[in-house]
Amino acid sequence: MINALKISQTRLKDKIDLLAEAVQMLLTQSNEKVELKKRLGDKESELEHSRGTMVHISILAIRYRGLADSAAV
């Protein structure tokens, strides 16, 4: 009876260790996903800023082209 309890206790401890390892892996994966989402958000912000800059440059180019056309006439 005592041996059966010891074996059962050992199996339970092994299962708890496996569960703790699985939880740690999930936490690590979750942290990695959060970091990737943060990086993606940063890249999206950079892209939006770049788009805004390109629009601004395009507007300036149109204005200067208009000025150049006016000066040429």
PDB file of C-alpha atoms in Angstrom:
ATOM      1  CA  MET A   1       0.000   0.000   0.000  1.00  0.00           C
ATOM      2  CA  ILE A   2       2.773   2.423   0.954  1.00  0.00           C
ATOM      3  CA  ASN A   3       4.691   1.598  -2.231  1.00  0.00           C
ATOM      4  CA  ALA A   4       1.571   2.245  -4.307  1.00  0.00           C
ATOM      5  CA  LEU A   5       1.177   5.661  -2.626  1.00  0.00           C
ATOM      6  CA  LYS A   6       4.818   6.502  -3.279  1.00  0.00           C
ATOM      7  CA  ILE A   7       4.486   5.527  -6.937  1.00  0.00           C
ATOM      8  CA  SER A   8       1.262   7.509  -7.241  1.00  0.00           C
ATOM      9  CA  GLN A   9       2.898  10.497  -5.535  1.00  0.00           C
ATOM     10  CA  THR A  10       5.883  10.283  -7.890  1.00  0.00           C
ATOM     11  CA  ARG A  11       3.619  10.131 -10.945  1.00  0.00           C
ATOM     12  CA  LEU A  12       1.655  13.104  -9.660  1.00  0.00           C
ATOM     13  CA  LYS A  13       4.864  15.073  -9.111  1.00  0.00           C
ATOM     14  CA  ASP A  14       6.014  14.213 -12.654  1.00  0.00           C
ATOM     15  CA  LYS A  15       2.695  15.386 -14.079  1.00  0.00           C
ATOM     16  CA  ILE A  16       2.882  18.622 -12.089  1.00  0.00           C
ATOM     17  CA  ASP A  17       6.428  19.209 -13.372  1.00  0.00           C
ATOM     18  CA  LEU A  18       5.255  18.642 -16.965  1.00  0.00           C
ATOM     19  CA  LEU A  19       2.331  21.002 -16.428  1.00  0.00           C
ATOM     20  CA  ALA A  20       4.633  23.678 -14.981  1.00  0.00           C
ATOM     21  CA  GLU A  21       6.937  23.301 -17.986  1.00  0.00           C
ATOM     22  CA  ALA A  22       3.997  23.615 -20.383  1.00  0.00           C
ATOM     23  CA  VAL A  23       2.757  26.752 -18.600  1.00  0.00           C
ATOM     24  CA  GLN A  24       6.244  28.264 -18.786  1.00  0.00           C
ATOM     25  CA  MET A  25       6.396  27.539 -22.525  1.00  0.00           C
ATOM     26  CA  LEU A  26       2.989  29.182 -23.040  1.00  0.00           C
ATOM     27  CA  LEU A  27       4.081  32.253 -21.086  1.00  0.00           C
ATOM     28  CA  THR A  28       7.236  32.510 -23.162  1.00  0.00           C
ATOM     29  CA  GLN A  29       5.238  32.227 -26.392  1.00  0.00           C
ATOM     30  CA  SER A  30       2.774  34.825 -25.131  1.00  0.00           C
ATOM     31  CA  ASN A  31       5.581  37.239 -24.296  1.00  0.00           C
ATOM     32  CA  GLU A  32       7.100  36.698 -27.736  1.00  0.00           C
ATOM     33  CA  LYS A  33       3.731  37.429 -29.377  1.00  0.00           C
ATOM     34  CA  VAL A  34       3.381  40.636 -27.371  1.00  0.00           C
ATOM     35  CA  GLU A  35       6.880  41.699 -28.445  1.00  0.00           C
ATOM     36  CA  LEU A  36       6.119  40.915 -32.099  1.00  0.00           C
ATOM     37  CA  LYS A  37       2.860  42.884 -31.926  1.00  0.00           C
ATOM     38  CA  LYS A  38       4.738  45.809 -30.402  1.00  0.00           C
ATOM     39  CA  ARG A  39       7.336  45.699 -33.166  1.00  0.00           C
ATOM     40  CA  LEU A  40       4.599  45.460 -35.794  1.00  0.00           C
ATOM     41  CA  GLY A  41       2.871  48.487 -34.281  1.00  0.00           C
ATOM     42  CA  ASP A  42       6.151  50.421 -34.381  1.00  0.00           C
ATOM     43  CA  LYS A  43       6.655  49.486 -38.038  1.00  0.00           C
ATOM     44  CA  GLU A  44       3.080  50.510 -38.859  1.00  0.00           C
ATOM     45  CA  SER A  45       3.700  53.896 -37.222  1.00  0.00           C
ATOM     46  CA  GLU A  46       6.881  54.322 -39.258  1.00  0.00           C
ATOM     47  CA  LEU A  47       4.990  53.383 -42.415  1.00  0.00           C
ATOM     48  CA  GLU A  48       2.224  55.902 -41.686  1.00  0.00           C
ATOM     49  CA  HIS A  49       4.840  58.580 -41.058  1.00  0.00           C
ATOM     50  CA  SER A  50       6.571  57.691 -44.338  1.00  0.00           C
ATOM     51  CA  ARG A  51       3.263  57.859 -46.199  1.00  0.00           C
ATOM     52  CA  GLY A  52       2.575  61.278 -44.704  1.00  0.00           C
ATOM     53  CA  THR A  53       6.021  62.456 -45.752  1.00  0.00           C
ATOM     54  CA  MET A  54       5.511  61.145 -49.281  1.00  0.00           C
ATOM     55  CA  VAL A  55       2.172  62.968 -49.562  1.00  0.00           C
ATOM     56  CA  HIS A  56       3.793  66.161 -48.339  1.00  0.00           C
ATOM     57  CA  ILE A  57       6.642  65.798 -50.843  1.00  0.00           C
ATOM     58  CA  SER A  58       4.146  65.141 -53.638  1.00  0.00           C
ATOM     59  CA  ILE A  59       2.192  68.291 -52.754  1.00  0.00           C
ATOM     60  CA  LEU A  60       5.394  70.327 -52.721  1.00  0.00           C
ATOM     61  CA  ALA A  61       6.449  68.865 -56.083  1.00  0.00           C
ATOM     62  CA  ILE A  62       3.093  69.814 -57.617  1.00  0.00           C
ATOM     63  CA  ARG A  63       3.374  73.345 -56.224  1.00  0.00           C
ATOM     64  CA  TYR A  64       6.934  73.803 -57.487  1.00  0.00           C
ATOM     65  CA  ARG A  65       6.020  72.330 -60.858  1.00  0.00           C
ATOM     66  CA  GLY A  66       3.199  74.872 -61.070  1.00  0.00           C
ATOM     67  CA  LEU A  67       5.605  77.670 -60.147  1.00  0.00           C
ATOM     68  CA  ALA A  68       8.117  76.475 -62.733  1.00  0.00           C
ATOM     69  CA  ASP A  69       5.395  76.332 -65.393  1.00  0.00           C
ATOM     70  CA  SER A  70       4.279  79.874 -64.471  1.00  0.00           C
ATOM     71  CA  ALA A  71       7.835  81.189 -64.620  1.00  0.00           C
ATOM     72  CA  ALA A  72       8.424  79.559 -68.003  1.00  0.00           C
ATOM     73  CA  VAL A  73       5.423  81.270 -69.568  1.00  0.00           C
TER      74      VAL A  73
END
